[in-house]
Amino acid sequence: MGSYSHVEILVKRSKSFYNYALEALSRGDFDLALFLLEQAAQLRVKALLLRLLGFTPKGHRIRELLGALAKYLESLNREELAKLVSEFIDVWRSELRVVEEAYTGSRYLLRIYDKSDVEKALKAVEELFKVIEAVENSVFS
């Protein structure tokens, strides 16, 4: 299987996690919804990085993955795209922190998430998807 097939698989899984997150939110299962949103975001960023770099960096923290994306875009002299990614991180920092925390917090910690947490995270993830689309459209068009 080539790396592009792997990209497609990651994107498909990201979409599935996102859709299940919406379902969990509608059922009031906020911990699960946040975990699913984290997975959707993480896999979507990794799909883009795989497409750009040919590999996915280790780790799961979305802000770190996005930081790697911004640095790579800078190395391509795509400062406008790097700035778009960096500004996204700055604007959505607190929501991304909650999403990242949900990776373990929703399963192992005593933290309990509420509807407001999920709604804020959902908006951040939707905005993240827009940023990724903008990068893809610019780099691969």
PDB file of C-alpha atoms in Angstrom:
ATOM      1  CA  MET A   1       0.000   0.000   0.000  1.00  0.00           C
ATOM      2  CA  GLY A   2       1.444   3.389  -0.993  1.00  0.00           C
ATOM      3  CA  SER A   3       1.529   6.405   1.287  1.00  0.00           C
ATOM      4  CA  TYR A   4      -1.320   8.092  -0.616  1.00  0.00           C
ATOM      5  CA  SER A   5      -3.581   5.147   0.202  1.00  0.00           C
ATOM      6  CA  HIS A   6      -2.597   5.599   3.829  1.00  0.00           C
ATOM      7  CA  VAL A   7      -3.535   9.288   3.568  1.00  0.00           C
ATOM      8  CA  GLU A   8      -6.960   8.353   2.266  1.00  0.00           C
ATOM      9  CA  ILE A   9      -7.453   5.881   5.110  1.00  0.00           C
ATOM     10  CA  LEU A  10      -6.503   8.490   7.718  1.00  0.00           C
ATOM     11  CA  VAL A  11      -8.868  11.059   6.189  1.00  0.00           C
ATOM     12  CA  LYS A  12     -11.706   8.529   6.083  1.00  0.00           C
ATOM     13  CA  ARG A  13     -11.117   7.572   9.716  1.00  0.00           C
ATOM     14  CA  SER A  14     -10.970  11.229  10.706  1.00  0.00           C
ATOM     15  CA  LYS A  15     -14.376  11.822   9.108  1.00  0.00           C
ATOM     16  CA  SER A  16     -15.808   8.775  10.877  1.00  0.00           C
ATOM     17  CA  PHE A  17     -14.510   9.928  14.266  1.00  0.00           C
ATOM     18  CA  TYR A  18     -15.974  13.380  13.602  1.00  0.00           C
ATOM     19  CA  ASN A  19     -19.400  11.957  12.684  1.00  0.00           C
ATOM     20  CA  TYR A  20     -19.439   9.697  15.749  1.00  0.00           C
ATOM     21  CA  ALA A  21     -18.476  12.704  17.886  1.00  0.00           C
ATOM     22  CA  LEU A  22     -21.572  14.522  16.630  1.00  0.00           C
ATOM     23  CA  GLU A  23     -23.677  11.491  17.507  1.00  0.00           C
ATOM     24  CA  ALA A  24     -22.131  11.244  20.993  1.00  0.00           C
ATOM     25  CA  LEU A  25     -22.773  14.965  21.531  1.00  0.00           C
ATOM     26  CA  SER A  26     -26.427  14.557  20.542  1.00  0.00           C
ATOM     27  CA  ARG A  27     -26.748  11.702  23.059  1.00  0.00           C
ATOM     28  CA  GLY A  28     -25.161  13.738  25.837  1.00  0.00           C
ATOM     29  CA  ASP A  29     -22.056  11.533  26.035  1.00  0.00           C
ATOM     30  CA  PHE A  30     -19.664  14.461  26.349  1.00  0.00           C
ATOM     31  CA  ASP A  31     -16.525  12.579  27.425  1.00  0.00           C
ATOM     32  CA  LEU A  32     -16.754  10.275  24.435  1.00  0.00           C
ATOM     33  CA  ALA A  33     -17.588  13.152  22.085  1.00  0.00           C
ATOM     34  CA  LEU A  34     -14.425  14.990  23.115  1.00  0.00           C
ATOM     35  CA  PHE A  35     -12.280  11.884  22.733  1.00  0.00           C
ATOM     36  CA  LEU A  36     -13.719  11.296  19.265  1.00  0.00           C
ATOM     37  CA  LEU A  37     -13.096  14.920  18.292  1.00  0.00           C
ATOM     38  CA  GLU A  38      -9.488  14.581  19.398  1.00  0.00           C
ATOM     39  CA  GLN A  39      -9.075  11.496  17.253  1.00  0.00           C
ATOM     40  CA  ALA A  40     -10.716  13.208  14.272  1.00  0.00           C
ATOM     41  CA  ALA A  41      -8.403  16.208  14.564  1.00  0.00           C
ATOM     42  CA  GLN A  42      -5.257  14.192  15.209  1.00  0.00           C
ATOM     43  CA  LEU A  43      -5.805  11.864  12.258  1.00  0.00           C
ATOM     44  CA  ARG A  44      -6.670  14.712   9.891  1.00  0.00           C
ATOM     45  CA  VAL A  45      -3.488  16.613  10.780  1.00  0.00           C
ATOM     46  CA  LYS A  46      -1.441  13.424  10.462  1.00  0.00           C
ATOM     47  CA  ALA A  47      -2.977  12.735   7.043  1.00  0.00           C
ATOM     48  CA  LEU A  48      -1.828  16.138   5.816  1.00  0.00           C
ATOM     49  CA  LEU A  49       1.634  15.681   7.309  1.00  0.00           C
ATOM     50  CA  LEU A  50       1.917  12.258   5.698  1.00  0.00           C
ATOM     51  CA  ARG A  51       0.921  13.731   2.361  1.00  0.00           C
ATOM     52  CA  LEU A  52       3.463  16.549   2.699  1.00  0.00           C
ATOM     53  CA  LEU A  53       6.360  14.774   4.388  1.00  0.00           C
ATOM     54  CA  GLY A  54       5.898  11.157   3.369  1.00  0.00           C
ATOM     55  CA  PHE A  55       5.690  10.137   7.038  1.00  0.00           C
ATOM     56  CA  THR A  56       3.793  11.094  10.167  1.00  0.00           C
ATOM     57  CA  PRO A  57       5.708  12.542  13.090  1.00  0.00           C
ATOM     58  CA  LYS A  58       5.419  10.594  16.330  1.00  0.00           C
ATOM     59  CA  GLY A  59       3.147  11.972  18.988  1.00  0.00           C
ATOM     60  CA  HIS A  60      -0.483  12.867  19.287  1.00  0.00           C
ATOM     61  CA  ARG A  61      -0.581  16.440  20.621  1.00  0.00           C
ATOM     62  CA  ILE A  62      -2.390  18.459  17.999  1.00  0.00           C
ATOM     63  CA  ARG A  63      -0.585  21.723  18.779  1.00  0.00           C
ATOM     64  CA  GLU A  64       2.793  20.019  18.337  1.00  0.00           C
ATOM     65  CA  LEU A  65       1.702  18.427  15.069  1.00  0.00           C
ATOM     66  CA  LEU A  66       0.454  21.793  13.837  1.00  0.00           C
ATOM     67  CA  GLY A  67       3.721  23.392  14.919  1.00  0.00           C
ATOM     68  CA  ALA A  68       5.580  20.841  12.792  1.00  0.00           C
ATOM     69  CA  LEU A  69       3.255  21.681   9.911  1.00  0.00           C
ATOM     70  CA  ALA A  70       3.948  25.416  10.263  1.00  0.00           C
ATOM     71  CA  LYS A  71       7.722  24.817  10.317  1.00  0.00           C
ATOM     72  CA  TYR A  72       7.529  22.640   7.231  1.00  0.00           C
ATOM     73  CA  LEU A  73       5.467  25.254   5.390  1.00  0.00           C
ATOM     74  CA  GLU A  74       8.074  27.875   6.324  1.00  0.00           C
ATOM     75  CA  SER A  75      10.787  25.632   4.875  1.00  0.00           C
ATOM     76  CA  LEU A  76       8.837  25.650   1.593  1.00  0.00           C
ATOM     77  CA  ASN A  77       8.774  29.464   1.699  1.00  0.00           C
ATOM     78  CA  ARG A  78       5.005  29.323   2.188  1.00  0.00           C
ATOM     79  CA  GLU A  79       4.997  31.934   4.937  1.00  0.00           C
ATOM     80  CA  GLU A  80       1.342  32.866   4.382  1.00  0.00           C
ATOM     81  CA  LEU A  81       0.282  29.283   5.029  1.00  0.00           C
ATOM     82  CA  ALA A  82       2.642  28.909   7.988  1.00  0.00           C
ATOM     83  CA  LYS A  83       1.126  32.089   9.437  1.00  0.00           C
ATOM     84  CA  LEU A  84      -2.398  30.732   8.905  1.00  0.00           C
ATOM     85  CA  VAL A  85      -1.513  27.604  10.882  1.00  0.00           C
ATOM     86  CA  SER A  86       0.309  29.533  13.634  1.00  0.00           C
ATOM     87  CA  GLU A  87      -2.552  32.006  14.007  1.00  0.00           C
ATOM     88  CA  PHE A  88      -5.016  29.124  14.250  1.00  0.00           C
ATOM     89  CA  ILE A  89      -2.979  27.664  17.114  1.00  0.00           C
ATOM     90  CA  ASP A  90      -2.910  31.035  18.888  1.00  0.00           C
ATOM     91  CA  VAL A  91      -6.624  31.768  18.469  1.00  0.00           C
ATOM     92  CA  TRP A  92      -7.820  28.290  19.470  1.00  0.00           C
ATOM     93  CA  ARG A  93      -5.114  27.484  22.063  1.00  0.00           C
ATOM     94  CA  SER A  94      -7.446  26.891  25.030  1.00  0.00           C
ATOM     95  CA  GLU A  95      -9.894  24.787  23.028  1.00  0.00           C
ATOM     96  CA  LEU A  96      -7.049  22.734  21.565  1.00  0.00           C
ATOM     97  CA  ARG A  97      -5.705  22.175  25.078  1.00  0.00           C
ATOM     98  CA  VAL A  98      -9.070  20.688  26.115  1.00  0.00           C
ATOM     99  CA  VAL A  99      -9.158  18.537  22.980  1.00  0.00           C
ATOM    100  CA  GLU A 100      -5.632  17.256  23.654  1.00  0.00           C
ATOM    101  CA  GLU A 101      -6.441  16.585  27.293  1.00  0.00           C
ATOM    102  CA  ALA A 102      -9.421  14.503  26.174  1.00  0.00           C
ATOM    103  CA  TYR A 103      -7.024  12.009  24.580  1.00  0.00           C
ATOM    104  CA  THR A 104      -6.368  10.582  28.047  1.00  0.00           C
ATOM    105  CA  GLY A 105      -8.652  12.612  30.287  1.00  0.00           C
ATOM    106  CA  SER A 106     -11.876  11.257  28.840  1.00  0.00           C
ATOM    107  CA  ARG A 107     -10.733   7.715  29.582  1.00  0.00           C
ATOM    108  CA  TYR A 108      -8.485   7.781  32.635  1.00  0.00           C
ATOM    109  CA  LEU A 109      -8.749  11.040  34.559  1.00  0.00           C
ATOM    110  CA  LEU A 110     -11.471  12.167  36.907  1.00  0.00           C
ATOM    111  CA  ARG A 111     -12.191  15.127  34.635  1.00  0.00           C
ATOM    112  CA  ILE A 112     -15.811  15.321  33.544  1.00  0.00           C
ATOM    113  CA  TYR A 113     -16.618  17.271  30.392  1.00  0.00           C
ATOM    114  CA  ASP A 114     -19.844  19.119  29.724  1.00  0.00           C
ATOM    115  CA  LYS A 115     -21.775  20.209  26.667  1.00  0.00           C
ATOM    116  CA  SER A 116     -20.035  23.576  26.587  1.00  0.00           C
ATOM    117  CA  ASP A 117     -16.596  21.894  26.466  1.00  0.00           C
ATOM    118  CA  VAL A 118     -17.675  19.784  23.511  1.00  0.00           C
ATOM    119  CA  GLU A 119     -19.307  22.656  21.634  1.00  0.00           C
ATOM    120  CA  LYS A 120     -16.152  24.788  21.937  1.00  0.00           C
ATOM    121  CA  ALA A 121     -13.967  21.865  20.890  1.00  0.00           C
ATOM    122  CA  LEU A 122     -16.279  21.115  17.978  1.00  0.00           C
ATOM    123  CA  LYS A 123     -15.943  24.671  16.680  1.00  0.00           C
ATOM    124  CA  ALA A 124     -12.144  24.477  17.003  1.00  0.00           C
ATOM    125  CA  VAL A 125     -11.994  21.162  15.136  1.00  0.00           C
ATOM    126  CA  GLU A 126     -14.261  22.481  12.378  1.00  0.00           C
ATOM    127  CA  GLU A 127     -11.991  25.522  12.018  1.00  0.00           C
ATOM    128  CA  LEU A 128      -8.970  23.206  11.977  1.00  0.00           C
ATOM    129  CA  PHE A 129     -10.488  21.286   9.079  1.00  0.00           C
ATOM    130  CA  LYS A 130     -10.891  24.594   7.191  1.00  0.00           C
ATOM    131  CA  VAL A 131      -7.229  25.457   7.784  1.00  0.00           C
ATOM    132  CA  ILE A 132      -6.146  22.031   6.556  1.00  0.00           C
ATOM    133  CA  GLU A 133      -8.320  22.417   3.457  1.00  0.00           C
ATOM    134  CA  ALA A 134      -6.778  25.816   2.757  1.00  0.00           C
ATOM    135  CA  VAL A 135      -3.268  24.377   3.050  1.00  0.00           C
ATOM    136  CA  GLU A 136      -4.119  21.430   0.811  1.00  0.00           C
ATOM    137  CA  ASN A 137      -5.786  23.628  -1.803  1.00  0.00           C
ATOM    138  CA  SER A 138      -2.814  25.949  -1.896  1.00  0.00           C
ATOM    139  CA  VAL A 139      -0.030  23.371  -1.850  1.00  0.00           C
ATOM    140  CA  PHE A 140      -1.575  20.676  -4.037  1.00  0.00           C
ATOM    141  CA  SER A 141      -3.489  22.766  -6.591  1.00  0.00           C
TER     142      SER A 141
END
